[in-house]
Amino acid sequence: MTPAENDLLCLVEGDAPMGKLMRQFWVPALLSEEIEVDGKPTRVKLFGEPLVAYRDSNGTVGLMGEFCPHRGASLVYGRNEKCALRCLYHGWKMDAEGNILEMPSEPTASPLKQKIKQKAYPTKEWGGFVWAFMGDQAHIPNFLPPPFCPNENTKVSISKIKIPCNWAQITEGQIDSAHSSSLHSSDMVPAPVEFGQATDTQWLRPSTDKSPRFEIQETDFGFRYAAIRRPIKQATTHDYVRVTVYVAPFISLIPPNTSYRVATVIVPIDNENTAFHFIAFGEGDVPSTQTWRKFLSTTVGEDLNPDYTNRRHLGNDFMQDRELMKQGNYTGISGIPNQDIAMWVGMGPIANRSHDILGASDQAIVTFRRLMHSAAKATGEGKTVFDHSTSTISLDQLKAWEEVVDKGTNWRILGAAPEEIQELQT
Ligand code: FES
Ligand SMILES: [Fe+2]
């Protein structure tokens, strides 16, 4: 990729086409757990735009510009009182919609209150996230439940980490099945099992094959691909297939194990920082948030700082333990996400893709770059892309999948309900 092409893919701030593209969707802006009724407001940044989020006395979430419309004091320090946020500096008070309710520093009869509004975005809570719509406020799309939380009964456990690098190199990690056989080989261990299985400490995998074949299916929401490996059992007659789904622009569905399903949600904070969410979900035996974060070494207060930044970072080489490696651990880095993060952050704040040497196992990466590139260009020309409301396959039916199947099985319909098969098979 040329530097200009890389910029088009990566940059999200201001008028950058990729930022505009992302603003056409409901954005997973923060976790519901980050704000309490009448509690401390929290600083949020999305696409480089500084914001403040708070939960008012009724439980309603406000997400508005961080800086007071009066003279720019940060509202993160504001008082969360009686259904509104009051700026500490001169006491201007504003509600979740940005209406200015009080201006104690102005004469009582002043008409100024009615003339101005603080920028505020509509929000919706679903699946553990506060979602915001930051695009054209004259055309707010309906909120559609995401594939990791199709209905209110879905159990969702989220691990959140703020990562100091660009969103695109993180997303490329989610759609890169080949790396799991190397980078995560101490946590995703080959074993003679029928399906991928989760134990308390490992994910067992029915294959030793490190160079999967790829087949890709482009769709109107992004793409799906199969990584096809030789299984440990029945290697001559069967394939081990892992189907990953990219729901542009934020969500990837990762092949599940026998207990729960897995997704990632990747949201740009700015050009060089990203909120990464690793999600376990499903109807059955889904680990609790606490167990999930412990398994991933992403517990807030232990592995992460209270603002979700990582205590493992470039400055301490992600606490890589070379002794552990001598004893047989592949990376010496504990926690699946921490292994990925070392790879992503180690590339630099924005990966320079001009010298990449792409091979057969990088087909999904190539598809991602080409697809997002043309989508960003189309957005720059004022077009709508990846319209989830008109997608032929509804979002809540999308599934990642993994299975050992007869050779020649059409992976596109694995796991599909009968009514979905027609849309999925070609
Ligand atoms: S700067 Fe906020 S009230 Fe004056
Ligand atoms: Fe990974």
XYZ file of C-alpha atoms and ligand atoms in Angstrom:
431
model
C 0.000 0.000 0.000
C 1.168 3.562 -0.676
C 1.299 6.044 2.243
C -1.845 7.755 0.842
C -3.715 4.437 0.700
C -2.606 3.654 4.239
C -3.908 7.035 5.426
C -7.280 6.375 3.791
C -7.535 3.032 5.614
C -6.278 4.198 9.003
C -7.115 7.847 9.704
C -10.414 8.550 11.454
C -10.169 12.058 12.897
C -11.868 15.229 11.589
C -13.011 14.917 7.977
C -11.130 11.679 7.252
C -13.383 9.447 5.077
C -12.919 6.394 7.360
C -14.083 8.420 10.375
C -17.111 9.598 8.400
C -17.832 5.998 7.406
C -17.771 4.862 11.029
C -20.033 7.703 12.104
C -22.766 6.297 9.835
C -23.227 3.495 12.419
C -24.284 3.303 16.038
C -20.901 3.317 17.794
C -20.108 1.155 20.877
C -18.882 4.235 22.795
C -18.222 2.992 26.349
C -19.255 0.223 28.738
C -22.410 0.635 30.804
C -20.295 -0.235 33.864
C -18.240 2.959 33.411
C -20.938 5.338 34.663
C -23.188 5.200 37.722
C -26.366 7.097 38.554
C -25.328 10.544 39.863
C -21.726 9.270 39.805
C -18.462 10.535 38.377
C -18.583 11.630 34.735
C -16.059 9.837 32.539
C -13.830 11.088 29.753
C -14.554 9.451 26.385
C -12.828 10.082 23.080
C -14.124 8.779 19.753
C -12.571 9.484 16.352
C -10.410 12.130 18.050
C -13.454 14.010 19.394
C -13.243 14.734 23.152
C -16.476 13.831 24.980
C -17.835 13.362 28.475
C -20.307 10.634 29.488
C -22.410 10.567 32.638
C -25.507 8.847 34.005
C -28.120 11.189 35.421
C -30.455 10.733 38.389
C -32.965 8.796 36.236
C -30.317 6.477 34.816
C -30.326 8.273 31.442
C -26.908 8.454 29.791
C -25.588 11.765 28.494
C -22.749 11.842 25.963
C -21.694 15.377 25.080
C -18.742 17.540 24.109
C -16.138 17.502 26.881
C -15.638 21.262 27.034
C -18.123 23.701 28.527
C -19.765 25.984 25.949
C -19.078 28.991 28.214
C -15.286 29.127 28.282
C -14.145 25.595 27.734
C -13.637 24.076 31.188
C -13.651 20.263 31.126
C -17.031 18.851 32.149
C -15.290 15.660 33.368
C -14.817 17.553 36.653
C -18.448 18.703 36.653
C -21.090 18.043 39.294
C -23.568 15.325 38.342
C -26.645 16.692 40.072
C -30.423 16.367 39.689
C -30.630 15.097 36.113
C -27.945 17.347 34.658
C -24.245 18.090 34.616
C -23.051 21.363 36.158
C -19.740 22.897 35.053
C -17.573 23.618 38.097
C -16.175 26.885 36.773
C -19.217 29.225 36.695
C -21.987 26.722 37.323
C -23.660 26.432 33.922
C -25.895 23.385 34.008
C -26.835 21.213 31.016
C -28.950 18.095 30.496
C -28.266 14.904 28.492
C -29.674 16.498 25.329
C -27.354 19.483 25.642
C -30.013 21.992 26.745
C -28.619 24.699 29.037
C -30.840 24.715 32.124
C -29.098 27.275 34.280
C -26.532 30.037 33.876
C -26.002 31.346 37.416
C -23.254 33.707 36.266
C -25.654 35.580 33.923
C -28.461 38.036 34.748
C -31.728 36.160 35.441
C -33.465 37.704 32.439
C -30.656 36.849 30.015
C -31.950 35.140 26.799
C -28.564 33.489 26.278
C -29.778 30.125 27.664
C -32.248 29.613 24.838
C -29.753 30.549 22.155
C -27.110 27.907 22.670
C -26.879 24.159 23.063
C -24.030 21.893 24.026
C -23.260 19.269 21.389
C -24.854 16.016 22.612
C -25.295 12.638 20.894
C -28.241 10.232 21.190
C -27.406 7.067 23.137
C -28.795 3.577 23.581
C -27.752 0.871 26.058
C -27.570 -2.704 24.834
C -25.367 -5.744 25.425
C -23.178 -4.085 28.064
C -22.351 -1.057 25.902
C -23.541 2.524 25.669
C -23.957 3.069 21.925
C -23.984 6.538 20.379
C -24.965 7.859 16.986
C -22.435 10.493 15.909
C -23.350 10.900 12.249
C -25.926 13.108 10.521
C -28.358 13.932 13.339
C -31.131 14.609 10.824
C -31.030 10.944 9.771
C -30.588 8.768 12.817
C -30.859 5.086 11.803
C -32.780 2.568 13.893
C -30.595 0.761 16.393
C -30.164 -2.883 15.335
C -29.066 -5.471 17.924
C -25.498 -6.567 17.131
C -24.682 -10.230 16.383
C -23.063 -10.689 19.824
C -26.285 -9.727 21.574
C -29.274 -10.568 19.361
C -31.764 -10.385 22.229
C -32.060 -9.337 25.843
C -31.523 -12.887 27.125
C -28.044 -13.194 25.632
C -25.311 -13.367 28.255
C -22.479 -10.995 27.356
C -19.143 -10.698 29.187
C -16.778 -8.000 27.955
C -13.066 -7.491 28.472
C -12.085 -3.920 27.519
C -8.534 -2.654 26.924
C -7.361 0.683 25.551
C -4.538 0.029 23.124
C -2.014 2.617 21.904
C -2.171 1.913 18.172
C -4.417 2.409 15.164
C -7.697 0.478 14.817
C -6.863 -1.146 11.440
C -3.856 -3.186 12.604
C -6.003 -4.499 15.462
C -8.878 -5.425 13.135
C -6.406 -7.159 10.825
C -5.462 -9.316 13.824
C -9.089 -10.449 14.236
C -9.420 -11.673 10.675
C -6.027 -13.367 10.596
C -6.723 -16.992 11.464
C -3.181 -18.134 10.604
C -1.525 -16.375 13.553
C -3.457 -18.346 16.159
C -1.476 -21.545 15.397
C 1.764 -19.752 16.291
C 1.158 -16.751 18.569
C -1.526 -18.417 20.686
C -0.177 -21.974 20.478
C 0.330 -22.261 24.258
C -3.298 -21.227 24.909
C -4.967 -22.816 21.876
C -3.462 -26.259 22.148
C -3.804 -29.044 19.556
C -5.695 -32.008 21.024
C -7.595 -35.014 19.615
C -11.009 -33.434 20.318
C -14.075 -33.308 18.046
C -14.701 -29.543 18.372
C -12.784 -26.607 19.823
C -13.213 -26.967 23.592
C -12.700 -24.452 26.376
C -11.136 -25.581 29.642
C -10.443 -23.208 32.555
C -6.988 -22.419 31.211
C -6.876 -23.389 27.510
C -8.797 -23.674 24.283
C -8.259 -27.130 22.774
C -8.114 -27.338 18.998
C -8.477 -30.456 16.806
C -5.573 -29.626 14.467
C -1.796 -29.163 14.330
C -1.896 -27.544 10.872
C -0.219 -24.088 10.865
C -0.885 -23.078 7.264
C -4.641 -22.945 6.662
C -6.154 -22.593 3.190
C -8.500 -19.630 2.845
C -11.815 -19.220 1.058
C -13.579 -15.861 1.160
C -17.204 -14.800 0.672
C -17.842 -11.063 0.332
C -21.222 -9.909 1.630
C -23.166 -6.664 1.940
C -22.123 -6.274 5.594
C -18.410 -7.070 5.097
C -17.143 -10.597 4.483
C -16.884 -14.121 5.835
C -13.999 -16.497 5.348
C -13.117 -20.081 6.074
C -9.661 -21.105 7.277
C -9.380 -24.782 6.401
C -6.887 -26.996 8.262
C -5.947 -30.656 8.353
C -7.596 -32.244 11.426
C -5.736 -34.555 13.823
C -8.347 -37.316 13.399
C -9.689 -38.465 9.993
C -7.169 -36.278 8.173
C -7.656 -37.972 4.796
C -11.440 -37.637 4.647
C -12.178 -34.511 6.718
C -11.294 -30.809 7.039
C -11.169 -28.661 10.162
C -12.987 -25.462 9.156
C -13.027 -22.184 11.085
C -15.394 -19.508 9.769
C -14.753 -15.885 10.818
C -17.177 -13.043 10.079
C -16.268 -9.368 9.678
C -19.274 -7.099 10.205
C -17.913 -3.737 9.061
C -16.790 -1.516 10.556
C -16.514 -2.502 14.253
C -17.378 -6.161 14.851
C -15.654 -9.486 14.146
C -17.141 -12.849 15.084
C -14.472 -15.371 15.981
C -15.053 -19.142 15.803
C -16.518 -20.363 19.084
C -15.792 -23.285 21.352
C -18.280 -25.777 22.756
C -19.264 -23.539 25.706
C -19.643 -20.003 24.360
C -19.201 -17.777 21.328
C -16.588 -15.053 20.877
C -16.594 -11.595 19.241
C -14.374 -8.548 19.165
C -15.466 -4.923 18.955
C -12.841 -2.423 17.844
C -13.530 1.318 18.134
C -11.068 4.101 17.304
C -10.386 6.550 20.141
C -8.245 8.612 17.761
C -5.770 7.865 14.978
C -3.271 6.227 17.341
C -5.437 4.762 20.122
C -8.209 2.178 20.083
C -10.726 0.657 22.481
C -10.521 -3.115 22.049
C -13.257 -5.361 23.436
C -13.007 -9.149 23.626
C -16.443 -10.631 24.228
C -17.740 -14.037 25.355
C -21.451 -14.452 24.662
C -24.222 -16.960 24.209
C -27.235 -18.493 25.876
C -25.500 -21.238 27.851
C -22.330 -21.613 29.854
C -20.825 -18.133 29.339
C -18.098 -17.185 31.857
C -18.917 -14.278 34.174
C -17.249 -10.937 33.406
C -14.876 -11.509 36.318
C -13.900 -15.030 35.180
C -13.552 -13.922 31.570
C -11.239 -11.034 32.457
C -9.173 -13.284 34.705
C -8.799 -15.889 31.934
C -7.599 -13.145 29.576
C -5.304 -11.403 32.134
C -7.310 -8.202 31.695
C -8.690 -7.620 35.193
C -9.116 -3.925 35.967
C -6.985 -2.981 38.985
C -4.652 -5.975 38.485
C -3.671 -6.218 34.835
C -5.204 -2.917 33.733
C -5.331 0.573 35.216
C -8.780 1.914 36.219
C -9.015 3.712 32.842
C -8.550 0.338 31.005
C -5.000 1.133 29.881
C -2.677 -1.865 30.086
C 0.023 -2.330 32.716
C 1.835 -4.410 30.118
C 3.239 -2.012 27.532
C 6.179 -1.324 25.182
C 8.222 0.146 28.057
C 8.231 -3.185 29.957
C 8.098 -5.428 26.854
C 4.602 -6.559 27.876
C 6.221 -8.345 30.871
C 7.456 -11.070 28.547
C 8.955 -13.870 30.655
C 11.917 -15.520 28.908
C 12.226 -18.128 31.685
C 8.686 -19.258 30.958
C 9.642 -19.552 27.286
C 12.592 -21.797 28.206
C 10.085 -24.010 30.026
C 8.052 -24.368 26.830
C 5.642 -21.428 26.782
C 5.607 -20.056 23.214
C 5.404 -16.291 23.904
C 6.219 -15.783 27.595
C 3.284 -13.343 27.610
C 0.207 -14.273 29.609
C -3.302 -13.766 28.262
C -4.384 -14.230 24.639
C -5.118 -10.494 24.093
C -1.770 -9.473 25.599
C 0.031 -11.639 23.040
C -1.896 -9.900 20.249
C -1.360 -6.467 21.766
C 2.426 -6.963 21.800
C 2.256 -7.693 18.060
C -0.079 -4.774 17.238
C 1.609 -2.114 19.379
C 5.071 -3.338 18.383
C 4.247 -2.354 14.760
C 4.172 1.326 15.794
C 1.223 3.687 16.357
C 0.122 3.359 12.714
C 1.575 0.356 10.895
C 3.516 1.247 7.764
C 2.091 -1.212 5.248
C 4.275 -0.188 2.307
C 6.804 -3.007 2.863
C 4.435 -5.862 3.783
C 5.129 -9.147 1.985
C 1.720 -10.784 1.783
C 1.361 -14.527 1.287
C -1.425 -17.026 0.680
C -2.458 -16.955 4.354
C -3.057 -13.183 4.164
C -6.041 -13.371 1.833
C -8.490 -12.089 4.436
C -6.167 -9.162 5.181
C -6.031 -8.275 1.492
C -9.837 -8.479 1.273
C -10.212 -6.245 4.350
C -7.860 -3.576 2.965
C -9.486 -3.543 -0.476
C -13.039 -3.529 0.903
C -12.470 -0.779 3.471
C -10.522 1.232 0.983
C -13.304 1.346 -1.562
C -15.891 1.866 1.203
C -13.972 4.876 2.552
C -13.721 6.292 -0.961
C -17.472 5.794 -1.495
C -18.196 7.511 1.842
C -16.016 10.429 0.734
C -18.323 10.690 -2.311
C -21.373 10.860 -0.027
C -22.526 7.243 -0.447
C -23.860 4.922 2.270
C -21.934 1.673 2.741
C -22.560 -1.588 4.644
C -26.193 -0.667 5.268
C -27.081 -3.209 7.956
C -30.787 -2.406 7.728
C -30.987 -3.602 4.105
C -28.542 -6.500 4.414
C -29.954 -9.738 2.947
C -28.714 -11.617 6.019
C -29.956 -10.027 9.210
C -27.280 -9.200 11.748
C -28.674 -11.363 14.512
C -28.373 -14.480 12.338
C -24.673 -14.104 11.676
C -22.467 -16.727 13.245
C -18.838 -17.651 13.301
C -18.381 -21.419 13.209
C -15.856 -24.212 13.652
C -16.276 -27.885 12.876
C -14.511 -30.956 11.547
C -16.509 -31.777 8.401
C -16.391 -34.132 5.414
C -14.107 -32.771 2.726
C -16.197 -30.944 0.131
C -18.778 -29.639 2.630
C -19.996 -26.127 1.754
C -18.668 -24.148 4.760
C -20.921 -21.190 3.888
C -23.957 -22.915 5.390
C -22.320 -24.413 8.491
C -24.421 -23.638 11.539
C -27.129 -21.929 9.488
C -30.834 -22.293 10.287
C -32.886 -23.659 7.317
C -34.341 -20.223 6.514
C -30.867 -18.678 6.221
C -29.337 -21.286 3.953
C -30.382 -19.717 0.698
C -28.797 -16.356 1.510
C -25.619 -17.871 2.884
C -24.712 -20.605 0.430
C -23.198 -18.613 -2.429
S -16.510 27.518 31.737
Fe -18.179 26.296 32.330
S -19.510 27.646 33.322
Fe -17.859 28.874 32.736
Fe -4.891 -13.260 18.270
